[in-house]
Amino acid sequence: MLAILDYRVRQRDFLLEISRAITARLNLNEVLRLVLNASAIMLTGQSGLIALRDETGDYQVRAVTGIDPEHIPELNSQLRVLIESATARDTEELNSRLRGMAQALDPRLKQTFALPLSFGGEATGLLIVFRDFQGGATPDDIQVLQSFADQAAIAVHNAQLYERISLERKQLGAIVQHSADGVMILDATLRILSFNRALERMTAWSADDAIGKPLDEVLVFARLDRGDLQAAIDEGWPYYGEAVGHDEILYTEGDLLRLDGLTVSVGIRYAPLFSGEGKLANIIANVRDITNFRQAQEMQNVFISTVSHELKTPVALIKGYAATLRRDDVTWDESFVREYSGVIEEEADRLTELIENLLTASRIQAERGLQLNIGEVRLDELAARCAERLQTQTERHPLVLDFPPDFPYIPGDEVRLRQVLENLISNAIKYSPDGGDIIIEGRDNGDSVTIIVRDQGVGLIETDMERIFDRFFRVDGALSRKTQGTGLGLYLAKAIVEAHGGAISVESTPTKGSTFQFRLPKS
């Protein structure tokens, strides 16, 4: 009797020790291994497995002992049938399936113990132990084992929860690190706790150097246009939020001074994170590079100003010349009327062209493309007509045509291609203030043709060449400010050429001139 009692005490001590060891661990694989090994020892089993329920409700083997891993796919299939038998509460069928599973693994296995793992009344898994002899189990033994299984289920649940949290944490960390925007986490004293890769690129600070430093040592503004985090905190942000109707998100914007001395325009959104006691715990900063946005905004402002000027000039001329012709106190001779009417017509054409360019640019943006009326076009003849018309606008720029004989026809929209040629030639005239030949050359490449417009003008610097085909972009310079233009001509030329399946490019040297060329396919 004392021996049995001693066995019971040692069994319970063993269970208590194993349960403590299991519940102290959060690594799921380690917990499963401990549970399975402890169960095999308690039941004097030779092998066993633990299967966990997945999101679809199926049971998948996650840990084995004494079983060759190559049997796992077969065991998963048998488990599906086994669970169906258990659900149907067919005890005989269930026991038969368990015996069949044991025999399939090893014919020497005689007995199987299956214990459900459940948490909060919901099945989470199944523990199965196989042994090579038949032995009875008292109700007290079963109660002890089930108690152990319940403890094991708690440990498995905690480990699964920790695994999910760890996975979500890794996913969030990956999102933060690979975000295109800068992301930074600050403590309540504005000391940097986290600093992602985008911020490294934006500020030229490495995360290792930035983390731990006060915010104002890393984010130094050459110019702050809007908002100030420290000033907002001094005024009560983020606690004053609802009380005075302020948004709890604080936005600041300005030119950030990088560690390497360069500047970048940024917009920063600061969001507070409070503790359970309602105290400010962290501030999450989302930093966005708005340099391109500011440049686009500046270009748009310049464009609006330029277009206003461009529209006013022909309108003023048309109105002035028309008003002169309408005077009742003067009789105009025919040549005078013809001259003034010609100016009015010329300015009206200029106004129409400007409006058409604006509408075309808007259409390209809205429709992501350009509609063409395709026909057969001889670019040598089209270039000759463009040169003849534009030659009347200059005496210092001989327009020289250089096309091989029998230049081929190509499929294209003649009206649009004339727009490209006239834009390139008129630009060559405008940006060659000292005169010089303007060469308009054509080449037959076999499967395509290339048109080249070469001038001897002021040329372009490299940074301007990178943006010369952007919408609304105009080269910044004294000559540009004196010449007419909206920054749409080359943008439209590029759109037209690409709509034909071609490509346009520029080569230029400051003070030496520029060479624009575009290639179009023959078919």
XYZ file of C-alpha atoms in Angstrom:
523
model
C 0.000 0.000 0.000
C 2.832 2.381 0.828
C 4.491 1.525 -2.481
C 1.314 2.459 -4.407
C 0.983 5.678 -2.426
C 4.627 6.491 -3.042
C 4.070 5.881 -6.782
C 1.081 8.213 -6.762
C 3.073 10.931 -4.992
C 6.007 10.582 -7.413
C 3.591 10.597 -10.351
C 1.964 13.816 -9.188
C 5.347 15.413 -8.423
C 6.480 14.444 -11.899
C 3.331 15.933 -13.430
C 3.751 19.131 -11.450
C 7.395 19.471 -12.485
C 6.608 18.853 -16.159
C 3.616 21.226 -16.081
C 5.758 23.998 -14.623
C 8.440 23.401 -17.235
C 5.856 23.441 -20.032
C 4.014 26.573 -18.931
C 7.307 28.428 -18.468
C 8.144 28.161 -22.171
C 6.756 30.125 -25.112
C 8.499 28.472 -28.058
C 5.803 26.294 -29.643
C 8.108 23.584 -30.975
C 9.843 23.274 -27.609
C 6.510 23.096 -25.764
C 5.239 20.376 -28.111
C 8.440 18.378 -27.641
C 8.227 18.617 -23.829
C 4.546 17.666 -23.775
C 5.095 14.685 -26.018
C 8.161 13.385 -24.200
C 6.469 13.778 -20.791
C 3.375 11.942 -22.016
C 5.445 9.067 -23.416
C 7.318 8.724 -20.104
C 4.129 8.793 -18.030
C 2.430 6.157 -20.192
C 5.575 4.082 -20.763
C 5.044 4.620 -24.487
C 7.484 3.895 -27.295
C 6.220 6.572 -29.718
C 3.697 9.340 -30.020
C 2.547 12.451 -31.836
C 0.824 15.761 -31.314
C -1.488 17.148 -33.993
C -2.764 20.736 -33.861
C -5.897 22.097 -35.437
C -5.240 24.601 -38.246
C -7.353 27.501 -39.553
C -9.406 25.172 -41.783
C -10.283 22.826 -38.897
C -7.997 20.010 -40.072
C -5.483 18.392 -37.727
C -1.838 18.453 -38.793
C 1.014 16.592 -37.092
C 3.381 19.117 -35.511
C 5.575 16.908 -33.281
C 6.565 13.228 -33.180
C 8.696 10.964 -31.042
C 9.789 7.469 -32.037
C 8.128 7.933 -35.480
C 9.907 8.304 -38.807
C 9.015 11.766 -40.236
C 8.261 10.167 -43.611
C 5.057 8.759 -42.062
C 3.701 12.260 -41.280
C 1.746 12.775 -44.574
C 0.055 9.376 -44.098
C -0.709 10.175 -40.447
C -2.329 13.477 -41.473
C -4.654 11.583 -43.828
C -5.534 9.048 -41.120
C -6.183 11.846 -38.621
C -8.905 13.325 -40.831
C -10.798 10.022 -40.783
C -10.054 9.586 -37.061
C -11.534 12.990 -36.183
C -14.635 12.206 -38.226
C -15.094 9.015 -36.198
C -14.639 10.921 -32.927
C -17.135 13.590 -34.047
C -19.671 10.880 -34.822
C -19.067 9.510 -31.285
C -18.524 6.015 -32.717
C -16.240 4.642 -29.982
C -15.704 1.270 -31.630
C -14.830 2.882 -34.937
C -12.504 5.306 -33.152
C -10.640 2.523 -31.322
C -10.399 0.556 -34.561
C -8.871 3.522 -36.335
C -6.367 4.039 -33.505
C -5.322 0.368 -33.641
C -4.963 0.606 -37.391
C -2.796 3.704 -37.047
C -0.550 1.926 -34.514
C -0.224 -1.206 -36.665
C 0.632 0.868 -39.739
C 3.490 2.481 -37.828
C 4.846 -0.672 -36.172
C 3.150 -4.109 -35.887
C 4.633 -4.464 -32.382
C 2.557 -1.601 -31.024
C -0.337 -2.995 -28.942
C -2.055 -0.074 -27.254
C -2.930 3.541 -28.032
C -3.835 6.457 -25.755
C -5.527 9.479 -27.350
C -6.044 12.627 -25.280
C -7.762 15.734 -26.654
C -6.132 19.118 -26.109
C -8.674 21.873 -25.603
C -8.655 25.450 -24.373
C -11.688 27.503 -23.425
C -13.993 24.689 -24.490
C -12.523 24.672 -28.012
C -10.499 21.761 -29.405
C -6.964 22.839 -30.238
C -5.183 19.530 -30.798
C -4.776 15.841 -30.141
C -2.114 13.927 -28.164
C -1.579 10.253 -29.096
C 0.853 7.853 -27.389
C 1.598 4.318 -28.642
C 3.096 1.505 -26.552
C 4.085 -2.107 -27.237
C 2.107 -3.776 -24.404
C -1.434 -3.885 -23.124
C -2.004 -2.295 -19.741
C -4.920 -0.984 -17.813
C -5.458 2.561 -16.647
C -7.465 3.341 -13.540
C -9.952 6.228 -13.493
C -7.473 8.040 -11.265
C -4.737 7.554 -13.896
C -7.046 8.906 -16.601
C -7.936 11.890 -14.407
C -4.271 12.664 -13.823
C -3.495 12.322 -17.534
C -6.388 14.545 -18.516
C -5.245 17.126 -15.978
C -1.830 16.994 -17.576
C -3.408 17.309 -21.036
C -5.323 20.381 -19.871
C -2.095 21.975 -18.619
C -0.413 21.041 -21.875
C -3.280 22.614 -23.849
C -2.794 25.869 -21.938
C 0.920 25.802 -22.681
C 0.269 25.056 -26.373
C -2.283 27.868 -26.560
C 0.141 30.339 -24.981
C 2.939 29.224 -27.305
C 0.660 29.553 -30.349
C -0.419 32.996 -29.213
C 3.195 34.024 -28.705
C 4.091 32.585 -32.128
C 1.331 34.627 -33.790
C 2.377 37.767 -31.927
C 6.008 37.176 -32.905
C 5.000 36.670 -36.533
C 2.872 39.830 -36.541
C 5.727 41.706 -34.908
C 8.143 40.506 -37.599
C 5.635 41.412 -40.320
C 5.145 44.874 -38.830
C 8.911 45.286 -38.520
C 9.368 44.282 -42.165
C 6.643 46.711 -43.259
C 8.248 49.529 -41.285
C 11.771 48.769 -42.506
C 10.775 48.457 -46.166
C 8.252 51.301 -46.200
C 8.859 53.934 -48.861
C 8.174 56.570 -46.189
C 10.440 57.225 -43.247
C 9.140 55.763 -39.991
C 10.517 56.689 -36.595
C 9.448 55.856 -33.032
C 10.189 58.334 -30.236
C 9.828 58.028 -26.486
C 7.984 60.612 -24.419
C 11.171 62.710 -24.113
C 11.594 62.811 -27.927
C 14.513 60.395 -27.947
C 14.714 58.156 -31.023
C 13.921 54.469 -30.414
C 13.469 53.225 -33.989
C 14.683 54.515 -37.353
C 13.892 52.752 -40.636
C 15.850 52.430 -43.895
C 13.856 55.067 -45.773
C 14.840 57.581 -43.090
C 18.466 56.531 -43.470
C 18.267 57.375 -47.187
C 16.363 60.592 -46.513
C 18.574 62.009 -43.766
C 21.966 60.347 -44.519
C 21.994 59.185 -40.869
C 22.512 55.486 -40.144
C 19.995 53.886 -37.802
C 22.794 52.844 -35.423
C 23.936 56.454 -35.071
C 20.436 57.963 -34.863
C 18.867 55.602 -32.317
C 19.251 56.927 -28.794
C 19.793 60.527 -29.850
C 17.373 63.400 -29.194
C 15.145 64.127 -32.178
C 16.412 67.691 -32.665
C 19.978 66.406 -33.159
C 18.957 64.216 -36.094
C 16.111 66.171 -37.717
C 17.596 69.626 -38.208
C 15.528 71.970 -40.382
C 17.151 74.484 -42.683
C 13.665 75.984 -42.962
C 10.488 75.029 -41.108
C 7.388 76.157 -42.986
C 4.665 74.632 -40.891
C 4.252 73.130 -37.419
C 6.818 72.506 -34.699
C 6.736 69.364 -32.533
C 8.485 70.797 -29.481
C 6.405 73.972 -29.579
C 3.219 71.916 -29.866
C 4.217 69.787 -26.847
C 4.975 72.946 -24.874
C 1.441 74.125 -25.673
C -0.104 70.863 -24.444
C -0.098 68.555 -27.462
C -1.300 65.829 -27.638
C -3.371 66.128 -24.444
C -5.328 69.196 -25.535
C -6.744 67.343 -28.599
C -10.466 66.995 -27.965
C -10.656 69.781 -25.401
C -9.887 72.537 -27.895
C -10.871 70.761 -31.088
C -7.337 70.021 -32.309
C -6.494 66.945 -34.345
C -4.287 64.593 -32.343
C -2.140 64.114 -35.488
C 0.465 66.870 -35.686
C 1.788 67.809 -39.138
C 5.050 69.641 -39.783
C 6.670 70.547 -43.081
C 9.939 72.095 -44.165
C 13.394 71.669 -45.678
C 15.415 69.117 -43.736
C 19.174 69.524 -43.486
C 20.762 66.151 -44.188
C 23.887 64.935 -42.423
C 25.859 65.407 -45.674
C 24.836 69.069 -45.971
C 22.183 68.640 -48.671
C 18.539 69.502 -48.079
C 15.342 67.554 -48.720
C 11.753 68.759 -48.389
C 9.738 66.604 -45.987
C 6.284 66.441 -44.473
C 6.074 64.706 -41.071
C 2.978 63.357 -39.311
C 3.388 62.766 -35.575
C 0.879 60.418 -33.908
C 0.841 59.943 -30.110
C 0.674 56.526 -28.424
C -0.695 56.507 -24.868
C -0.143 54.029 -22.040
C -2.984 52.336 -20.182
C -2.815 55.104 -17.592
C -3.363 57.739 -20.264
C 0.206 58.999 -20.270
C 2.171 59.687 -23.436
C 4.323 56.610 -24.047
C 5.584 57.032 -27.607
C 5.276 59.219 -30.666
C 5.160 57.580 -34.092
C 6.566 59.782 -36.850
C 5.807 59.193 -40.523
C 8.240 61.153 -42.708
C 7.504 61.664 -46.417
C 9.865 63.122 -49.007
C 7.830 65.863 -50.702
C 10.670 67.321 -52.772
C 9.123 66.247 -56.078
C 5.686 67.422 -54.954
C 7.080 70.839 -54.085
C 8.930 71.033 -57.399
C 5.741 70.080 -59.242
C 3.794 72.641 -57.241
C 6.378 75.304 -58.008
C 6.346 74.336 -61.687
C 2.566 74.541 -61.694
C 2.654 78.002 -60.123
C 5.197 79.123 -62.719
C 3.063 77.529 -65.425
C -0.077 79.363 -64.311
C 1.833 82.640 -64.241
C 3.382 81.931 -67.657
C 0.109 80.845 -69.247
C -1.611 83.937 -67.888
C 1.073 86.044 -69.522
C 0.975 84.029 -72.740
C -2.797 84.399 -72.957
C -2.814 88.090 -72.121
C -0.280 89.033 -74.792
C -2.211 87.851 -77.909
C -5.534 88.918 -76.379
C -4.168 92.413 -75.735
C -2.734 92.638 -79.257
C -5.954 91.388 -80.857
C -8.016 93.830 -78.815
C -5.649 96.730 -79.518
C -5.439 96.182 -83.276
C -9.188 95.521 -83.565
C -9.975 98.683 -81.588
C -7.685 100.684 -83.863
C -9.445 99.388 -86.996
C -12.862 100.217 -85.503
C -12.078 103.900 -84.906
C -14.719 106.124 -86.485
C -12.544 109.187 -86.681
C -10.016 107.701 -89.092
C -10.304 106.184 -92.563
C -7.782 103.380 -93.106
C -6.413 102.470 -96.500
C -6.535 98.862 -97.715
C -2.855 98.046 -97.067
C -3.134 99.281 -93.478
C -6.270 97.172 -92.864
C -4.578 94.142 -94.428
C -1.497 94.586 -92.214
C -3.519 94.955 -89.015
C -5.832 92.086 -89.970
C -2.761 89.922 -90.534
C -1.483 90.679 -87.025
C -4.911 89.883 -85.567
C -5.030 86.581 -87.479
C -1.484 85.669 -86.453
C -2.177 86.359 -82.784
C -5.472 84.460 -82.979
C -3.585 81.462 -84.426
C -1.057 81.744 -81.611
C -3.864 81.846 -79.073
C -5.564 78.845 -80.673
C -2.310 76.873 -80.637
C -1.761 77.665 -76.967
C -5.288 76.580 -76.034
C -4.946 73.420 -78.147
C -1.701 72.539 -76.373
C -3.333 72.982 -72.984
C -6.285 70.818 -73.977
C -4.017 68.142 -75.445
C -1.863 68.030 -72.309
C -4.980 67.740 -70.149
C -6.346 64.973 -72.397
C -3.079 63.029 -72.192
C -3.180 63.162 -68.392
C -6.847 62.149 -68.215
C -6.804 59.394 -70.855
C -3.208 58.176 -70.316
C -2.596 58.405 -74.044
C -3.183 60.254 -77.280
C -5.606 59.525 -80.115
C -3.985 59.533 -83.570
C -5.357 59.759 -87.117
C -2.944 57.470 -88.920
C -2.119 57.912 -92.588
C 0.920 57.778 -94.911
C 3.399 60.585 -94.122
C 6.570 61.744 -95.953
C 8.602 63.346 -93.197
C 11.062 64.955 -95.633
C 8.242 66.847 -97.327
C 6.625 67.675 -93.974
C 9.959 69.005 -92.657
C 10.382 71.149 -95.774
C 6.947 72.754 -95.277
C 7.686 73.405 -91.569
C 11.063 74.949 -92.412
C 9.526 77.166 -95.094
C 6.899 78.500 -92.679
C 9.305 79.045 -89.783
C 12.066 80.584 -91.914
C 9.905 83.702 -92.152
C 10.364 84.167 -88.380
C 14.150 84.525 -88.511
C 16.860 85.942 -90.719
C 19.824 84.821 -88.604
C 19.063 81.096 -88.585
C 19.334 79.350 -91.960
C 17.147 76.230 -91.815
C 19.109 73.529 -93.646
C 17.375 70.318 -94.773
C 19.454 67.144 -95.094
C 17.364 64.168 -96.238
C 18.410 61.293 -98.523
C 16.525 60.988 -101.829
C 13.370 58.842 -101.886
C 12.861 59.162 -98.141
C 10.274 56.510 -97.181
C 6.677 56.965 -96.187
C 5.792 56.041 -92.611
C 2.419 55.492 -90.904
C 1.620 58.500 -88.749
C -0.606 61.404 -87.835
C 0.616 64.235 -90.070
C -0.933 66.998 -87.958
C 0.670 65.716 -84.776
C 4.063 65.056 -86.388
C 4.071 68.565 -87.824
C 3.500 69.781 -84.249
C 6.634 67.877 -83.143
C 8.791 69.238 -85.963
C 7.623 72.823 -85.555
C 8.210 72.681 -81.818
C 11.780 71.386 -82.212
C 12.633 73.903 -84.951
C 11.064 76.890 -83.164
C 12.897 75.918 -79.933
C 16.162 75.761 -81.885
C 15.495 79.277 -83.155
C 14.501 80.679 -79.745
C 17.462 79.190 -77.888
C 20.095 80.221 -80.453
C 20.170 83.991 -79.833
C 23.423 84.449 -81.756
C 22.072 82.781 -84.870
C 23.732 79.923 -86.737
C 22.581 77.088 -88.973
C 19.768 74.837 -87.792
C 20.103 71.418 -89.388
C 17.021 69.279 -89.969
C 18.296 65.825 -90.912
C 16.561 62.570 -91.801
C 17.955 59.028 -91.703
C 16.517 55.786 -93.023
C 17.438 53.000 -90.561
C 15.786 50.138 -92.422
C 12.957 49.325 -90.033
C 12.619 52.902 -88.754
C 13.443 56.517 -89.566
C 15.185 59.137 -87.438
C 14.658 62.887 -87.589
C 17.372 65.126 -86.094
C 17.159 68.848 -85.306
C 20.556 70.343 -84.447
C 21.266 73.946 -83.372
C 24.263 76.034 -82.290
C 22.531 77.655 -79.322
C 23.020 77.972 -75.582
C 22.711 74.238 -74.893
C 21.520 72.478 -71.754
C 23.123 71.379 -68.510
C 22.779 67.728 -67.475
C 20.133 68.289 -64.800
C 17.943 70.162 -67.291
C 18.293 67.368 -69.859
C 16.860 64.921 -67.315
C 13.658 66.981 -67.008
C 13.383 68.723 -70.360
C 10.431 66.536 -71.447
C 8.491 66.987 -68.178
C 5.163 68.758 -68.262
C 5.416 72.512 -67.504
C 9.208 72.365 -67.162
C 11.152 75.341 -68.491
C 14.905 75.830 -68.289
C 15.739 78.419 -65.665
C 17.781 81.227 -67.184
C 17.752 84.792 -68.430
C 17.084 83.668 -72.005
C 14.190 81.428 -70.945
C 12.557 84.271 -69.077
C 12.694 86.437 -72.199
C 11.260 83.814 -74.552
C 7.663 82.767 -74.862
C 6.574 79.312 -73.793
C 4.490 77.276 -71.361
C 6.748 74.264 -70.834
C 4.346 72.043 -72.770
C 5.985 71.841 -76.206
C 8.556 69.114 -75.526
C 6.160 67.280 -73.212
C 3.650 67.058 -76.072
C 6.388 66.169 -78.576
C 7.418 63.218 -76.409
C 3.802 62.106 -75.977
C 3.167 62.260 -79.742
C 6.357 60.368 -80.650
C 5.684 57.659 -78.058
C 2.072 57.354 -79.230
C 3.551 56.455 -82.648
C 5.646 53.728 -81.013
C 8.828 55.797 -81.217
C 11.282 57.475 -78.860
C 12.722 60.973 -78.497
C 15.996 62.076 -76.876
C 18.380 65.004 -76.540
C 22.133 65.501 -76.456
C 23.528 68.864 -75.486
C 26.597 70.768 -74.361
C 26.307 74.170 -72.649
C 27.221 77.034 -75.042
C 27.722 74.509 -77.900
C 24.127 73.748 -78.846
C 21.605 70.932 -78.634
C 20.618 67.975 -80.801
C 17.086 66.606 -80.523
C 16.215 63.430 -82.370
C 13.210 61.178 -82.579
C 12.853 57.738 -84.105
C 9.629 56.375 -85.631
C 8.921 52.843 -86.872
C 8.081 52.252 -90.540
C 5.268 49.876 -89.702
